[in-house]
Amino acid sequence: MICGTCGNQVLCEKFSPAHTQVQWTGDAAESCPRIGARVTTGEASARVRSCDALRASIARAVADGSLVVADKDGNPVPGAAAEPAVADA
């Protein structure tokens, strides 16, 4: 998954419309100005739980089908793409 605003690349999985799992890359603080700003105040990049721009990118990816909401076995969740809710990203 690539953020449409800053180009930061993350690993992302969605197991339900409300569940989003994001793993930041090692250079997230350098790639994302929002994460970078928080890291400069002393917060660890691994502790940054959300970015509005990334959240919007994930919602768009679910809506256009490039990110599939699937169960843990990889089976698509029926009807999940109709409501691309992103709780934390």
GROMACS .gro file of N, CA and C in nm:
model
  267
    1MET      N    1   0.085  -0.116   0.000
    1MET     CA    2   0.000   0.000   0.000
    1MET      C    3   0.090   0.122   0.000
    2ILE      N    4   0.059   0.217  -0.086
    2ILE     CA    5   0.137   0.341  -0.095
    2ILE      C    6   0.044   0.459  -0.065
    3CYS      N    7   0.087   0.547   0.023
    3CYS     CA    8   0.010   0.665   0.056
    3CYS      C    9   0.003   0.757  -0.066
    4GLY      N   10  -0.117   0.800  -0.101
    4GLY     CA   11  -0.137   0.888  -0.215
    4GLY      C   12  -0.087   1.029  -0.193
    5THR      N   13  -0.054   1.065  -0.070
    5THR     CA   14  -0.009   1.201  -0.041
    5THR      C   15   0.143   1.210  -0.037
    6CYS      N   16   0.209   1.124   0.041
    6CYS     CA   17   0.354   1.137   0.058
    6CYS      C   18   0.433   1.026  -0.010
    7GLY      N   19   0.365   0.920  -0.055
    7GLY     CA   20   0.434   0.810  -0.120
    7GLY      C   21   0.493   0.708  -0.026
    8ASN      N   22   0.468   0.723   0.106
    8ASN     CA   23   0.517   0.626   0.202
    8ASN      C   24   0.455   0.490   0.172
    9GLN      N   25   0.536   0.387   0.175
    9GLN     CA   26   0.488   0.251   0.149
    9GLN      C   27   0.476   0.176   0.281
   10VAL      N   28   0.361   0.111   0.302
   10VAL     CA   29   0.336   0.033   0.423
   10VAL      C   30   0.283  -0.103   0.384
   11LEU      N   31   0.292  -0.195   0.476
   11LEU     CA   32   0.225  -0.324   0.460
   11LEU      C   33   0.086  -0.306   0.521
   12CYS      N   34  -0.017  -0.355   0.454
   12CYS     CA   35  -0.153  -0.331   0.500
   12CYS      C   36  -0.239  -0.453   0.474
   13GLU      N   37  -0.321  -0.488   0.574
   13GLU     CA   38  -0.419  -0.595   0.562
   13GLU      C   39  -0.549  -0.546   0.622
   14LYS      N   40  -0.660  -0.589   0.564
   14LYS     CA   41  -0.791  -0.559   0.619
   14LYS      C   42  -0.865  -0.691   0.636
   15PHE      N   43  -0.904  -0.722   0.760
   15PHE     CA   44  -0.977  -0.845   0.788
   15PHE      C   45  -1.126  -0.820   0.807
   16SER      N   46  -1.168  -0.694   0.810
   16SER     CA   47  -1.308  -0.656   0.816
   16SER      C   48  -1.315  -0.509   0.776
   17PRO      N   49  -1.434  -0.456   0.749
   17PRO     CA   50  -1.441  -0.314   0.714
   17PRO      C   51  -1.384  -0.223   0.823
   18ALA      N   52  -1.394  -0.264   0.949
   18ALA     CA   53  -1.346  -0.179   1.059
   18ALA      C   54  -1.203  -0.211   1.102
   19HIS      N   55  -1.147  -0.323   1.059
   19HIS     CA   56  -1.013  -0.363   1.103
   19HIS      C   57  -0.911  -0.340   0.994
   20THR      N   58  -0.809  -0.262   1.026
   20THR     CA   59  -0.699  -0.239   0.934
   20THR      C   60  -0.569  -0.261   1.011
   21GLN      N   61  -0.484  -0.343   0.955
   21GLN     CA   62  -0.353  -0.367   1.016
   21GLN      C   63  -0.248  -0.303   0.927
   22VAL      N   64  -0.168  -0.214   0.985
   22VAL     CA   65  -0.066  -0.142   0.909
   22VAL      C   66   0.068  -0.166   0.976
   23GLN      N   67   0.167  -0.195   0.894
   23GLN     CA   68   0.305  -0.205   0.943
   23GLN      C   69   0.387  -0.103   0.866
   24TRP      N   70   0.439  -0.004   0.939
   24TRP     CA   71   0.519   0.101   0.875
   24TRP      C   72   0.651   0.042   0.826
   25THR      N   73   0.707   0.101   0.723
   25THR     CA   74   0.840   0.063   0.677
   25THR      C   75   0.943   0.130   0.767
   26GLY      N   76   1.065   0.086   0.757
   26GLY     CA   77   1.171   0.140   0.842
   26GLY      C   78   1.198   0.287   0.820
   27ASP      N   79   1.171   0.338   0.701
   27ASP     CA   80   1.199   0.478   0.672
   27ASP      C   81   1.073   0.566   0.675
   28ALA      N   82   0.971   0.523   0.748
   28ALA     CA   83   0.844   0.596   0.751
   28ALA      C   84   0.862   0.741   0.797
   29ALA      N   85   0.948   0.764   0.894
   29ALA     CA   86   0.968   0.899   0.946
   29ALA      C   87   1.032   0.991   0.841
   30GLU      N   88   1.110   0.933   0.751
   30GLU     CA   89   1.171   1.014   0.645
   30GLU      C   90   1.074   1.034   0.528
   31SER      N   91   0.987   0.938   0.503
   31SER     CA   92   0.895   0.944   0.389
   31SER      C   93   0.770   1.026   0.418
   32CYS      N   94   0.719   1.016   0.538
   32CYS     CA   95   0.591   1.078   0.572
   32CYS      C   96   0.613   1.201   0.660
   33PRO      N   97   0.572   1.318   0.614
   33PRO     CA   98   0.592   1.438   0.696
   33PRO      C   99   0.513   1.435   0.826
   34ARG      N  100   0.398   1.367   0.828
   34ARG     CA  101   0.318   1.361   0.950
   34ARG      C  102   0.387   1.274   1.056
   35ILE      N  103   0.439   1.158   1.013
   35ILE     CA  104   0.512   1.072   1.107
   35ILE      C  105   0.642   1.140   1.148
   36GLY      N  106   0.711   1.199   1.052
   36GLY     CA  107   0.836   1.267   1.080
   36GLY      C  108   0.821   1.376   1.185
   37ALA      N  109   0.711   1.452   1.177
   37ALA     CA  110   0.688   1.560   1.273
   37ALA      C  111   0.670   1.504   1.414
   38ARG      N  112   0.604   1.391   1.424
   38ARG     CA  113   0.584   1.331   1.557
   38ARG      C  114   0.713   1.269   1.610
   39VAL      N  115   0.794   1.213   1.521
   39VAL     CA  116   0.922   1.154   1.563
   39VAL      C  117   1.016   1.264   1.614
   40THR      N  118   1.013   1.381   1.551
   40THR     CA  119   1.101   1.490   1.597
   40THR      C  120   1.065   1.539   1.736
   41THR      N  121   0.943   1.511   1.782
   41THR     CA  122   0.904   1.549   1.918
   41THR      C  123   0.938   1.440   2.019
   42GLY      N  124   0.998   1.329   1.970
   42GLY     CA  125   1.041   1.222   2.060
   42GLY      C  126   0.959   1.095   2.055
   43GLU      N  127   0.851   1.095   1.978
   43GLU     CA  128   0.767   0.975   1.968
   43GLU      C  129   0.833   0.874   1.873
   44ALA      N  130   0.830   0.748   1.910
   44ALA     CA  131   0.885   0.642   1.823
   44ALA      C  132   0.791   0.622   1.704
   45SER      N  133   0.847   0.607   1.585
   45SER     CA  134   0.763   0.591   1.466
   45SER      C  135   0.671   0.469   1.477
   46ALA      N  136   0.718   0.365   1.547
   46ALA     CA  137   0.636   0.245   1.565
   46ALA      C  138   0.513   0.272   1.651
   47ARG      N  139   0.514   0.380   1.726
   47ARG     CA  140   0.401   0.414   1.813
   47ARG      C  141   0.298   0.504   1.745
   48VAL      N  142   0.329   0.553   1.627
   48VAL     CA  143   0.234   0.637   1.555
   48VAL      C  144   0.126   0.547   1.498
   49ARG      N  145   0.004   0.561   1.547
   49ARG     CA  146  -0.103   0.469   1.511
   49ARG      C  147  -0.183   0.514   1.390
   50SER      N  148  -0.174   0.639   1.350
   50SER     CA  149  -0.264   0.684   1.247
   50SER      C  150  -0.205   0.799   1.167
   51CYS      N  151  -0.250   0.808   1.045
   51CYS     CA  152  -0.217   0.919   0.955
   51CYS      C  153  -0.341   0.938   0.868
   52ASP      N  154  -0.398   1.057   0.870
   52ASP     CA  155  -0.521   1.083   0.795
   52ASP      C  156  -0.504   1.060   0.645
   53ALA      N  157  -0.389   1.099   0.591
   53ALA     CA  158  -0.365   1.082   0.448
   53ALA      C  159  -0.356   0.933   0.412
   54LEU      N  160  -0.288   0.855   0.495
   54LEU     CA  161  -0.279   0.711   0.468
   54LEU      C  162  -0.416   0.647   0.484
   55ARG      N  163  -0.491   0.690   0.585
   55ARG     CA  164  -0.626   0.638   0.607
   55ARG      C  165  -0.713   0.660   0.482
   56ALA      N  166  -0.704   0.779   0.423
   56ALA     CA  167  -0.780   0.809   0.302
   56ALA      C  168  -0.733   0.723   0.185
   57SER      N  169  -0.603   0.699   0.175
   57SER     CA  170  -0.549   0.615   0.068
   57SER      C  171  -0.599   0.471   0.082
   58ILE      N  172  -0.604   0.422   0.205
   58ILE     CA  173  -0.654   0.285   0.228
   58ILE      C  174  -0.801   0.277   0.193
   59ALA      N  175  -0.880   0.376   0.232
   59ALA     CA  176  -1.023   0.376   0.199
   59ALA      C  177  -1.044   0.376   0.048
   60ARG      N  178  -0.964   0.454  -0.026
   60ARG     CA  179  -0.973   0.456  -0.173
   60ARG      C  180  -0.936   0.320  -0.231
   61ALA      N  181  -0.831   0.257  -0.176
   61ALA     CA  182  -0.787   0.126  -0.226
   61ALA      C  183  -0.894   0.020  -0.205
   62VAL      N  184  -0.964   0.026  -0.091
   62VAL     CA  185  -1.073  -0.068  -0.066
   62VAL      C  186  -1.187  -0.041  -0.164
   63ALA      N  187  -1.220   0.086  -0.182
   63ALA     CA  188  -1.331   0.122  -0.271
   63ALA      C  189  -1.304   0.082  -0.416
   64ASP      N  190  -1.177   0.095  -0.461
   64ASP     CA  191  -1.149   0.060  -0.601
   64ASP      C  192  -1.108  -0.086  -0.619
   65GLY      N  193  -1.103  -0.161  -0.508
   65GLY     CA  194  -1.074  -0.304  -0.517
   65GLY      C  195  -0.928  -0.341  -0.518
   66SER      N  196  -0.838  -0.244  -0.508
   66SER     CA  197  -0.695  -0.278  -0.508
   66SER      C  198  -0.649  -0.330  -0.371
   67LEU      N  199  -0.727  -0.306  -0.266
   67LEU     CA  200  -0.704  -0.367  -0.135
   67LEU      C  201  -0.832  -0.441  -0.098
   68VAL      N  202  -0.822  -0.571  -0.087
   68VAL     CA  203  -0.939  -0.655  -0.062
   68VAL      C  204  -0.953  -0.681   0.087
   69VAL      N  205  -1.075  -0.666   0.137
   69VAL     CA  206  -1.105  -0.704   0.274
   69VAL      C  207  -1.122  -0.854   0.274
   70ALA      N  208  -1.034  -0.924   0.345
   70ALA     CA  209  -1.034  -1.071   0.341
   70ALA      C  210  -1.017  -1.127   0.482
   71ASP      N  211  -1.064  -1.249   0.499
   71ASP     CA  212  -1.043  -1.315   0.628
   71ASP      C  213  -0.897  -1.358   0.639
   72LYS      N  214  -0.859  -1.413   0.750
   72LYS     CA  215  -0.718  -1.449   0.773
   72LYS      C  216  -0.666  -1.559   0.682
   73ASP      N  217  -0.759  -1.628   0.612
   73ASP     CA  218  -0.719  -1.728   0.514
   73ASP      C  219  -0.710  -1.670   0.374
   74GLY      N  220  -0.738  -1.540   0.360
   74GLY     CA  221  -0.729  -1.474   0.231
   74GLY      C  222  -0.857  -1.476   0.150
   75ASN      N  223  -0.966  -1.526   0.207
   75ASN     CA  224  -1.093  -1.530   0.136
   75ASN      C  225  -1.163  -1.394   0.148
   76PRO      N  226  -1.205  -1.335   0.036
   76PRO     CA  227  -1.273  -1.205   0.042
   76PRO      C  228  -1.397  -1.211   0.131
   77VAL      N  229  -1.419  -1.103   0.207
   77VAL     CA  230  -1.536  -1.092   0.293
   77VAL      C  231  -1.649  -1.036   0.208
   78PRO      N  232  -1.759  -1.109   0.189
   78PRO     CA  233  -1.868  -1.064   0.103
   78PRO      C  234  -1.925  -0.929   0.148
   79GLY      N  235  -1.939  -0.837   0.054
   79GLY     CA  236  -1.999  -0.706   0.082
   79GLY      C  237  -1.910  -0.609   0.155
   80ALA      N  238  -1.791  -0.647   0.194
   80ALA     CA  239  -1.704  -0.560   0.273
   80ALA      C  240  -1.657  -0.438   0.195
   81ALA      N  241  -1.636  -0.451   0.065
   81ALA     CA  242  -1.587  -0.338  -0.013
   81ALA      C  243  -1.691  -0.228  -0.026
   82ALA      N  244  -1.817  -0.259   0.001
   82ALA     CA  245  -1.922  -0.159  -0.010
   82ALA      C  246  -1.911  -0.053   0.098
   83GLU      N  247  -1.849  -0.086   0.210
   83GLU     CA  248  -1.834   0.007   0.321
   83GLU      C  249  -1.688   0.009   0.365
   84PRO      N  250  -1.602   0.086   0.296
   84PRO     CA  251  -1.459   0.084   0.329
   84PRO      C  252  -1.425   0.164   0.453
   85ALA      N  253  -1.477   0.125   0.567
   85ALA     CA  254  -1.446   0.193   0.693
   85ALA      C  255  -1.304   0.161   0.733
   86VAL      N  256  -1.232   0.263   0.776
   86VAL     CA  257  -1.094   0.245   0.822
   86VAL      C  258  -1.085   0.305   0.962
   87ALA      N  259  -1.073   0.219   1.061
   87ALA     CA  260  -1.070   0.265   1.200
   87ALA      C  261  -0.935   0.323   1.236
   88ASP      N  262  -0.830   0.250   1.218
   88ASP     CA  263  -0.694   0.296   1.246
   88ASP      C  264  -0.605   0.261   1.131
   89ALA      N  265  -0.530   0.357   1.087
   89ALA     CA  266  -0.435   0.331   0.979
   89ALA      C  267  -0.312   0.413   1.000
   0.00000   0.00000   0.00000
